[in-house]
mmCIF file of C-alpha atoms and ligand atoms in Angstrom:
data_model
loop_
_atom_site.group_PDB
_atom_site.id
_atom_site.type_symbol
_atom_site.label_atom_id
_atom_site.label_comp_id
_atom_site.label_asym_id
_atom_site.label_seq_id
_atom_site.Cartn_x
_atom_site.Cartn_y
_atom_site.Cartn_z
ATOM 1 C CA MET A 1 -2.564 12.350 -4.162
ATOM 2 C CA GLY A 2 -0.435 9.864 -5.935
ATOM 3 C CA PRO A 3 0.863 6.302 -5.531
ATOM 4 C CA ILE A 4 4.121 5.514 -3.257
ATOM 5 C CA GLY A 5 6.973 5.373 -5.456
ATOM 6 C CA VAL A 6 9.279 2.394 -5.372
ATOM 7 C CA PHE A 7 12.560 2.505 -7.014
ATOM 8 C CA ASP A 8 15.313 0.127 -7.628
ATOM 9 C CA SER A 9 18.267 -0.375 -10.279
ATOM 10 C CA GLY A 10 16.418 -3.266 -11.555
ATOM 11 C CA TYR A 11 14.283 -6.355 -10.109
ATOM 12 C CA GLY A 12 15.715 -6.250 -6.392
ATOM 13 C CA GLY A 13 12.942 -3.744 -4.992
ATOM 14 C CA LEU A 14 10.319 -6.246 -5.975
ATOM 15 C CA THR A 15 11.314 -8.036 -2.865
ATOM 16 C CA ILE A 16 10.192 -4.791 -0.881
ATOM 17 C CA LEU A 17 7.311 -4.174 -2.977
ATOM 18 C CA LYS A 18 5.779 -7.521 -2.201
ATOM 19 C CA GLU A 19 6.075 -6.899 1.468
ATOM 20 C CA PHE A 20 4.548 -3.442 0.970
ATOM 21 C CA ARG A 21 1.470 -5.140 -0.859
ATOM 22 C CA LYS A 22 1.153 -7.464 2.171
ATOM 23 C CA LEU A 23 1.198 -4.911 5.087
ATOM 24 C CA LEU A 24 -0.565 -2.198 2.831
ATOM 25 C CA PRO A 25 -2.731 -3.498 0.377
ATOM 26 C CA GLU A 26 -4.991 -0.606 0.174
ATOM 27 C CA TYR A 27 -2.317 1.722 -1.179
ATOM 28 C CA ASP A 28 -1.495 2.319 -4.606
ATOM 29 C CA PHE A 29 2.148 2.035 -5.805
ATOM 30 C CA LEU A 30 4.320 3.071 -8.844
ATOM 31 C CA TYR A 31 7.212 0.639 -9.337
ATOM 32 C CA LEU A 32 10.480 1.826 -11.571
ATOM 33 C CA GLY A 33 13.163 -0.573 -12.298
ATOM 34 C CA ASP A 34 16.132 1.140 -14.029
ATOM 35 C CA ASN A 35 17.045 -2.169 -15.588
ATOM 36 C CA ALA A 36 18.810 -0.606 -18.769
ATOM 37 C CA ARG A 37 21.453 0.707 -16.419
ATOM 38 C CA ALA A 38 21.725 -2.266 -13.687
ATOM 39 C CA PRO A 39 23.739 -3.154 -11.735
ATOM 40 C CA TYR A 40 24.432 -0.013 -9.979
ATOM 41 C CA GLY A 41 26.698 -1.767 -7.208
ATOM 42 C CA THR A 42 29.769 -1.182 -9.129
ATOM 43 C CA ARG A 43 29.201 2.317 -10.308
ATOM 44 C CA SER A 44 30.675 5.525 -8.686
ATOM 45 C CA PHE A 45 29.102 7.633 -6.239
ATOM 46 C CA GLU A 46 28.244 10.441 -8.878
ATOM 47 C CA ILE A 47 26.813 8.064 -11.328
ATOM 48 C CA VAL A 48 24.520 6.297 -8.536
ATOM 49 C CA TYR A 49 23.500 9.731 -7.643
ATOM 50 C CA GLU A 50 22.620 11.058 -10.980
ATOM 51 C CA PHE A 51 20.773 7.931 -12.206
ATOM 52 C CA THR A 52 18.690 7.937 -8.682
ATOM 53 C CA GLN A 53 17.898 11.591 -9.012
ATOM 54 C CA GLU A 54 16.629 11.104 -12.491
ATOM 55 C CA ALA A 55 14.236 8.182 -11.357
ATOM 56 C CA VAL A 56 13.259 10.340 -8.304
ATOM 57 C CA GLU A 57 12.398 13.211 -10.659
ATOM 58 C CA TYR A 58 10.314 10.649 -12.946
ATOM 59 C CA LEU A 59 8.337 9.420 -10.184
ATOM 60 C CA PHE A 60 7.708 12.733 -8.563
ATOM 61 C CA ASN A 61 6.359 14.016 -12.094
ATOM 62 C CA GLU A 62 4.153 10.769 -12.266
ATOM 63 C CA GLY A 63 2.250 12.115 -8.924
ATOM 64 C CA CYS A 64 4.249 10.241 -6.326
ATOM 65 C CA GLU A 65 4.515 12.308 -2.967
ATOM 66 C CA LEU A 66 6.594 9.714 -1.217
ATOM 67 C CA ILE A 67 9.281 7.524 -2.805
ATOM 68 C CA ILE A 68 11.097 4.572 -1.341
ATOM 69 C CA LEU A 69 14.559 3.714 -2.486
ATOM 70 C CA ALA A 70 14.167 0.128 -2.486
ATOM 71 C CA CYS A 71 17.739 -0.329 -3.219
ATOM 72 C CA ASN A 72 20.540 -0.382 -0.863
ATOM 73 C CA THR A 73 23.232 0.959 -3.265
ATOM 74 C CA ALA A 74 21.085 4.147 -4.042
ATOM 75 C CA SER A 75 20.118 4.596 -0.431
ATOM 76 C CA ALA A 76 23.988 4.441 0.647
ATOM 77 C CA LYS A 77 25.269 6.610 -2.234
ATOM 78 C CA ALA A 78 22.372 8.803 -3.371
ATOM 79 C CA LEU A 79 19.692 9.282 -0.408
ATOM 80 C CA ARG A 80 21.708 11.820 1.748
ATOM 81 C CA ASN A 81 22.303 14.181 -1.157
ATOM 82 C CA ILE A 82 18.587 13.872 -2.346
ATOM 83 C CA GLN A 83 17.096 14.616 0.917
ATOM 84 C CA GLN A 84 19.565 17.457 1.852
ATOM 85 C CA GLN A 85 20.155 19.133 -1.778
ATOM 86 C CA PHE A 86 17.628 18.143 -4.280
ATOM 87 C CA LEU A 87 14.462 17.955 -2.227
ATOM 88 C CA PRO A 88 14.723 21.526 -0.640
ATOM 89 C CA THR A 89 14.632 22.700 -4.478
ATOM 90 C CA ILE A 90 11.329 21.236 -5.249
ATOM 91 C CA GLY A 91 9.139 22.190 -1.936
ATOM 92 C CA ASP A 92 8.478 20.801 1.355
ATOM 93 C CA LYS A 93 5.813 18.311 0.607
ATOM 94 C CA LYS A 94 7.513 15.537 -0.917
ATOM 95 C CA ARG A 95 9.649 12.633 0.708
ATOM 96 C CA VAL A 96 12.368 10.170 0.013
ATOM 97 C CA LEU A 97 13.200 7.288 2.287
ATOM 98 C CA GLY A 98 15.734 4.496 1.971
ATOM 99 C CA VAL A 99 16.051 0.797 3.306
ATOM 100 C CA ILE A 100 19.374 1.042 5.104
ATOM 101 C CA ARG A 101 18.217 2.915 8.205
ATOM 102 C CA PRO A 102 15.120 0.863 9.098
ATOM 103 C CA SER A 103 17.091 -2.237 8.638
ATOM 104 C CA ALA A 104 20.094 -0.860 10.848
ATOM 105 C CA GLU A 105 17.406 0.018 13.560
ATOM 106 C CA VAL A 106 16.421 -3.540 14.142
ATOM 107 C CA ILE A 107 19.270 -5.908 13.099
ATOM 108 C CA GLY A 108 21.061 -5.984 16.536
ATOM 109 C CA ASN A 109 17.942 -7.382 17.979
ATOM 110 C CA PHE A 110 18.349 -10.581 15.878
ATOM 111 C CA SER A 111 22.126 -11.279 17.239
ATOM 112 C CA PRO A 112 22.504 -12.573 20.724
ATOM 113 C CA SER A 113 26.295 -12.768 19.943
ATOM 114 C CA ASN A 114 26.302 -9.019 19.094
ATOM 115 C CA LYS A 115 28.220 -10.047 15.792
ATOM 116 C CA VAL A 116 26.358 -9.167 12.368
ATOM 117 C CA GLY A 117 27.663 -9.811 9.075
ATOM 118 C CA ILE A 118 26.140 -7.968 6.038
ATOM 119 C CA LEU A 119 26.150 -8.921 2.434
ATOM 120 C CA ALA A 120 26.046 -6.233 -0.086
ATOM 121 C CA THR A 121 27.145 -4.766 -3.183
ATOM 122 C CA GLN A 122 30.578 -3.236 -3.551
ATOM 123 C CA GLY A 123 29.106 0.332 -3.510
ATOM 124 C CA THR A 124 26.944 -0.456 -0.264
ATOM 125 C CA VAL A 125 30.109 -2.013 1.499
ATOM 126 C CA LYS A 126 32.500 0.807 0.318
ATOM 127 C CA SER A 127 30.205 3.424 1.472
ATOM 128 C CA ASN A 128 30.213 1.898 5.127
ATOM 129 C CA SER A 129 26.799 3.118 5.600
ATOM 130 C CA TYR A 130 25.631 -0.302 7.510
ATOM 131 C CA HIS A 131 28.644 0.062 9.858
ATOM 132 C CA LEU A 132 27.679 3.909 10.660
ATOM 133 C CA GLU A 133 24.035 3.146 11.067
ATOM 134 C CA ILE A 134 24.110 0.269 13.066
ATOM 135 C CA LYS A 135 26.529 1.487 15.566
ATOM 136 C CA LYS A 136 23.942 4.470 16.105
ATOM 137 C CA PHE A 137 21.439 2.099 17.324
ATOM 138 C CA PHE A 138 23.628 -0.863 18.646
ATOM 139 C CA PRO A 139 26.835 0.159 19.756
ATOM 140 C CA LYS A 140 27.909 -3.090 21.193
ATOM 141 C CA VAL A 141 27.202 -4.836 17.635
ATOM 142 C CA ASP A 142 30.575 -5.527 15.776
ATOM 143 C CA VAL A 143 29.500 -5.093 11.963
ATOM 144 C CA TYR A 144 31.341 -7.321 9.286
ATOM 145 C CA GLN A 145 30.666 -6.840 5.706
ATOM 146 C CA GLN A 146 31.484 -8.712 2.596
ATOM 147 C CA GLU A 147 30.777 -7.346 -0.866
ATOM 148 C CA CYS A 148 29.473 -9.718 -3.507
ATOM 149 C CA PRO A 149 30.199 -8.046 -6.965
ATOM 150 C CA LEU A 150 28.462 -10.724 -9.106
ATOM 151 C CA TRP A 151 25.604 -11.577 -7.392
ATOM 152 C CA VAL A 152 23.001 -8.781 -8.854
ATOM 153 C CA THR A 153 24.348 -9.577 -12.481
ATOM 154 C CA LEU A 154 23.864 -13.337 -11.733
ATOM 155 C CA ILE A 155 20.266 -12.858 -10.322
ATOM 156 C CA GLU A 156 19.177 -10.264 -13.034
ATOM 157 C CA GLU A 157 20.345 -12.758 -15.694
ATOM 158 C CA ASN A 158 18.745 -15.791 -13.715
ATOM 159 C CA LYS A 159 22.099 -17.482 -13.380
ATOM 160 C CA HIS A 160 21.993 -17.778 -9.655
ATOM 161 C CA GLU A 161 21.081 -21.543 -9.576
ATOM 162 C CA THR A 162 23.758 -22.645 -11.985
ATOM 163 C CA GLU A 163 26.747 -24.487 -10.347
ATOM 164 C CA ALA A 164 29.134 -21.579 -11.257
ATOM 165 C CA GLY A 165 26.555 -18.860 -10.165
ATOM 166 C CA LYS A 166 26.314 -21.082 -6.608
ATOM 167 C CA ALA A 167 30.030 -21.372 -6.295
ATOM 168 C CA PHE A 168 30.339 -17.513 -6.395
ATOM 169 C CA ILE A 169 27.568 -16.965 -3.732
ATOM 170 C CA LYS A 170 29.275 -19.625 -1.533
ATOM 171 C CA GLU A 171 32.833 -18.334 -1.639
ATOM 172 C CA ASP A 172 31.475 -14.621 -0.610
ATOM 173 C CA VAL A 173 29.468 -16.123 2.050
ATOM 174 C CA GLU A 174 32.525 -18.066 3.472
ATOM 175 C CA ARG A 175 34.624 -14.994 3.241
ATOM 176 C CA LEU A 176 32.102 -13.208 5.354
ATOM 177 C CA LEU A 177 31.738 -15.979 8.107
ATOM 178 C CA GLN A 178 35.460 -16.453 8.293
ATOM 179 C CA GLN A 179 35.887 -12.657 9.481
ATOM 180 C CA ASP A 180 34.756 -14.035 12.729
ATOM 181 C CA ASP A 181 33.313 -17.464 13.827
ATOM 182 C CA LYS A 182 30.958 -15.712 16.361
ATOM 183 C CA ILE A 183 28.921 -14.097 13.602
ATOM 184 C CA ASP A 184 25.318 -15.329 14.303
ATOM 185 C CA THR A 185 23.174 -12.987 11.952
ATOM 186 C CA ILE A 186 23.706 -12.151 8.205
ATOM 187 C CA LEU A 187 21.611 -9.190 7.070
ATOM 188 C CA LEU A 188 21.081 -9.354 3.060
ATOM 189 C CA GLY A 189 21.916 -5.745 2.530
ATOM 190 C CA CYS A 190 20.815 -5.745 -1.179
ATOM 191 C CA THR A 191 17.300 -6.172 -2.199
ATOM 192 C CA HIS A 192 18.198 -8.551 -4.815
ATOM 193 C CA TYR A 193 19.635 -11.178 -2.520
ATOM 194 C CA PRO A 194 16.309 -12.637 -0.902
ATOM 195 C CA ILE A 195 16.216 -14.695 -4.325
ATOM 196 C CA VAL A 196 19.141 -16.618 -2.918
ATOM 197 C CA GLN A 197 18.294 -16.571 0.656
ATOM 198 C CA GLU A 198 17.026 -20.183 0.767
ATOM 199 C CA TYR A 199 20.362 -21.272 -0.943
ATOM 200 C CA ILE A 200 22.273 -19.414 1.655
ATOM 201 C CA LYS A 201 20.597 -21.051 4.337
ATOM 202 C CA THR A 202 21.775 -24.342 3.102
ATOM 203 C CA ILE A 203 25.537 -23.362 3.309
ATOM 204 C CA VAL A 204 25.646 -21.552 6.679
ATOM 205 C CA PRO A 205 25.807 -23.067 10.140
ATOM 206 C CA LYS A 206 22.482 -23.732 11.747
ATOM 207 C CA HIS A 207 22.551 -21.409 14.466
ATOM 208 C CA VAL A 208 23.225 -18.551 11.728
ATOM 209 C CA GLN A 209 20.061 -16.552 11.015
ATOM 210 C CA VAL A 210 19.907 -15.133 7.512
ATOM 211 C CA VAL A 211 17.697 -11.929 7.354
ATOM 212 C CA SER A 212 16.255 -10.221 4.615
ATOM 213 C CA GLN A 213 14.956 -6.648 4.532
ATOM 214 C CA GLY A 214 11.390 -6.709 3.024
ATOM 215 C CA GLU A 215 9.313 -7.384 6.140
ATOM 216 C CA ILE A 216 11.588 -4.890 8.296
ATOM 217 C CA VAL A 217 11.257 -1.883 5.690
ATOM 218 C CA ALA A 218 7.498 -2.721 5.246
ATOM 219 C CA LYS A 219 6.853 -2.395 8.844
ATOM 220 C CA SER A 220 8.993 0.751 9.005
ATOM 221 C CA LEU A 221 6.756 2.231 6.434
ATOM 222 C CA VAL A 222 3.785 1.479 7.974
ATOM 223 C CA ASP A 223 4.972 3.210 11.242
ATOM 224 C CA TYR A 224 6.200 6.144 8.899
ATOM 225 C CA LEU A 225 2.852 6.572 7.534
ATOM 226 C CA LYS A 226 0.985 6.583 11.221
ATOM 227 C CA ARG A 227 3.581 9.020 12.208
ATOM 228 C CA HIS A 228 3.161 11.431 9.294
ATOM 229 C CA PRO A 229 -0.634 11.545 8.739
ATOM 230 C CA TRP A 230 -0.258 14.508 6.571
ATOM 231 C CA MET A 231 1.812 12.263 4.174
ATOM 232 C CA ASP A 232 -0.361 9.191 4.334
ATOM 233 C CA LYS A 233 -3.419 11.666 3.311
ATOM 234 C CA GLN A 234 -1.366 12.179 0.162
ATOM 235 C CA CYS A 235 -0.864 8.429 -0.573
ATOM 236 C CA ARG A 236 -3.687 7.220 -3.026
ATOM 237 C CA LYS A 237 -5.640 4.277 -1.846
ATOM 238 C CA GLY A 238 -6.929 2.174 -4.513
ATOM 239 C CA GLY A 239 -4.899 -1.081 -4.178
ATOM 240 C CA ASP A 240 -3.366 -0.486 -7.711
ATOM 241 C CA VAL A 241 -0.025 -1.270 -8.506
ATOM 242 C CA GLN A 242 1.882 -0.294 -12.008
ATOM 243 C CA PHE A 243 5.498 -1.104 -13.072
ATOM 244 C CA LEU A 244 7.882 0.894 -15.168
ATOM 245 C CA THR A 245 11.063 -0.256 -16.817
ATOM 246 C CA THR A 246 14.014 1.165 -18.744
ATOM 247 C CA GLU A 247 14.353 -2.244 -20.317
ATOM 248 C CA ASN A 248 12.244 -4.289 -22.558
ATOM 249 C CA PRO A 249 8.972 -4.455 -20.838
ATOM 250 C CA GLU A 250 8.324 -8.156 -22.119
ATOM 251 C CA ILE A 251 11.654 -9.374 -20.466
ATOM 252 C CA PHE A 252 10.919 -7.525 -17.199
ATOM 253 C CA ASP A 253 7.207 -8.988 -16.968
ATOM 254 C CA GLN A 254 8.686 -12.507 -17.489
ATOM 255 C CA HIS A 255 11.739 -12.152 -15.220
ATOM 256 C CA ALA A 256 9.902 -10.328 -12.638
ATOM 257 C CA SER A 257 7.740 -13.328 -11.686
ATOM 258 C CA LEU A 258 10.961 -14.713 -9.946
ATOM 259 C CA PHE A 259 10.619 -11.788 -7.499
ATOM 260 C CA PHE A 260 6.761 -11.017 -7.380
ATOM 261 C CA GLU A 261 3.913 -13.335 -7.352
ATOM 262 C CA GLU A 262 1.385 -11.002 -8.889
ATOM 263 C CA ASN A 263 0.997 -10.516 -12.701
ATOM 264 C CA ILE A 264 2.887 -7.831 -14.203
ATOM 265 C CA ALA A 265 2.269 -5.623 -17.256
ATOM 266 C CA SER A 266 5.170 -2.993 -17.111
ATOM 267 C CA LYS A 267 5.514 -0.119 -19.335
ATOM 268 C CA HIS A 268 8.799 1.153 -21.129
ATOM 269 C CA ILE A 269 10.154 4.547 -19.938
ATOM 270 C CA HIS A 270 13.238 6.296 -20.662
ATOM 271 C CA LEU A 271 15.213 8.176 -17.829
HETATM 272 N N1 LIG B 301 19.021 -4.090 -5.350
HETATM 273 C C1 LIG B 301 20.019 -3.185 -5.274
HETATM 274 C C2 LIG B 301 20.619 -3.106 -3.835
HETATM 275 O O1 LIG B 301 19.860 -3.147 -2.997
HETATM 276 C C3 LIG B 301 21.177 -3.813 -6.241
HETATM 277 C C4 LIG B 301 22.143 -2.838 -6.493
HETATM 278 C C5 LIG B 301 22.787 -3.136 -8.025
HETATM 279 O O2 LIG B 301 22.350 -2.676 -8.901
HETATM 280 O O3 LIG B 301 24.076 -3.373 -8.098
HETATM 281 O O4 LIG B 301 21.740 -2.706 -3.768
#
C-alpha cells in the first residue's frame, strides 16, 4: 500500500490536490513538483516525456501504486506513452491517470451554445488533445483554443497580479473570445490557472462561465476508486499529505500557500 502520487511541473497540481483532499480526506497523498524545471509548457514532446517518466518512476519507488498527472501539459504529451510503453515494463498493477480526459468528459455539459474555449499552455494546445477528447464525448461541441505562453511563469513567480501580468492575461483571454462570440464556457486547461480564475471572471462577459478542473478531476478520481476496488485497496488511508520539490523547499513552502491552504513542509529531491 502507498500514497496516491500527484505530479505537476510546479505548483499548479496543488489546485487539484486541494480538491482531492476535500473529497478523499482519508487517503494519503504524495505531491511532487518539478519546480526546478518548470515550466513544461514550451518544452518539446521528448523532454516532457523524459521529465514526466522520471517523476513517475520516482513516485513509484516511493511506494505509490496510483499516480495522477495533475498537469495538462504532461497529460497531453507524456501520458499515452507512459501508459502504453512504460507501464507494461514494470508489471500490471500500477496506474497513471491524467487530467484531460476527465475534463473532456463533462465540459460539454456546461455549454448551452456548444462552443467551448480552452486556455492552456502552448504544449497542450499544440497537442490538440482537448479538441480530440472533447469531440469523443460531445461531437456537437466546437472547441476553440488559445495558448497562454507566459501565464505559468507569471504565476510561478507571483507576478500575475501586477499590471503587466494582468495585461498579458487579458490579451490572451480576448484572443480566445474573439474566435467566436458564442463561446459561453472557458475551461482553464492548465492546473496553474485557477489562481487567476477570479481575475478572468472580471474581464469576460457575464454569461461566460469560467471552469477550473480541480473539482471535476477529484470527482473522477472518487469514481475511479469505486470502479477499481483492487486499486482502492492499494491506496493507503491515514489522511497524510507529503510534498516533494526539485527546487528549494523553503521557497516551495512559502509560495505553495498561494495554491494550497494547508501547512506545507516540503522535502527537496533530485530527479
Ligand atoms: N500545470 C501545468 C499544466 O497543467 C503547467 C505546465 C507548465 O509547466 O508549463 O499544463
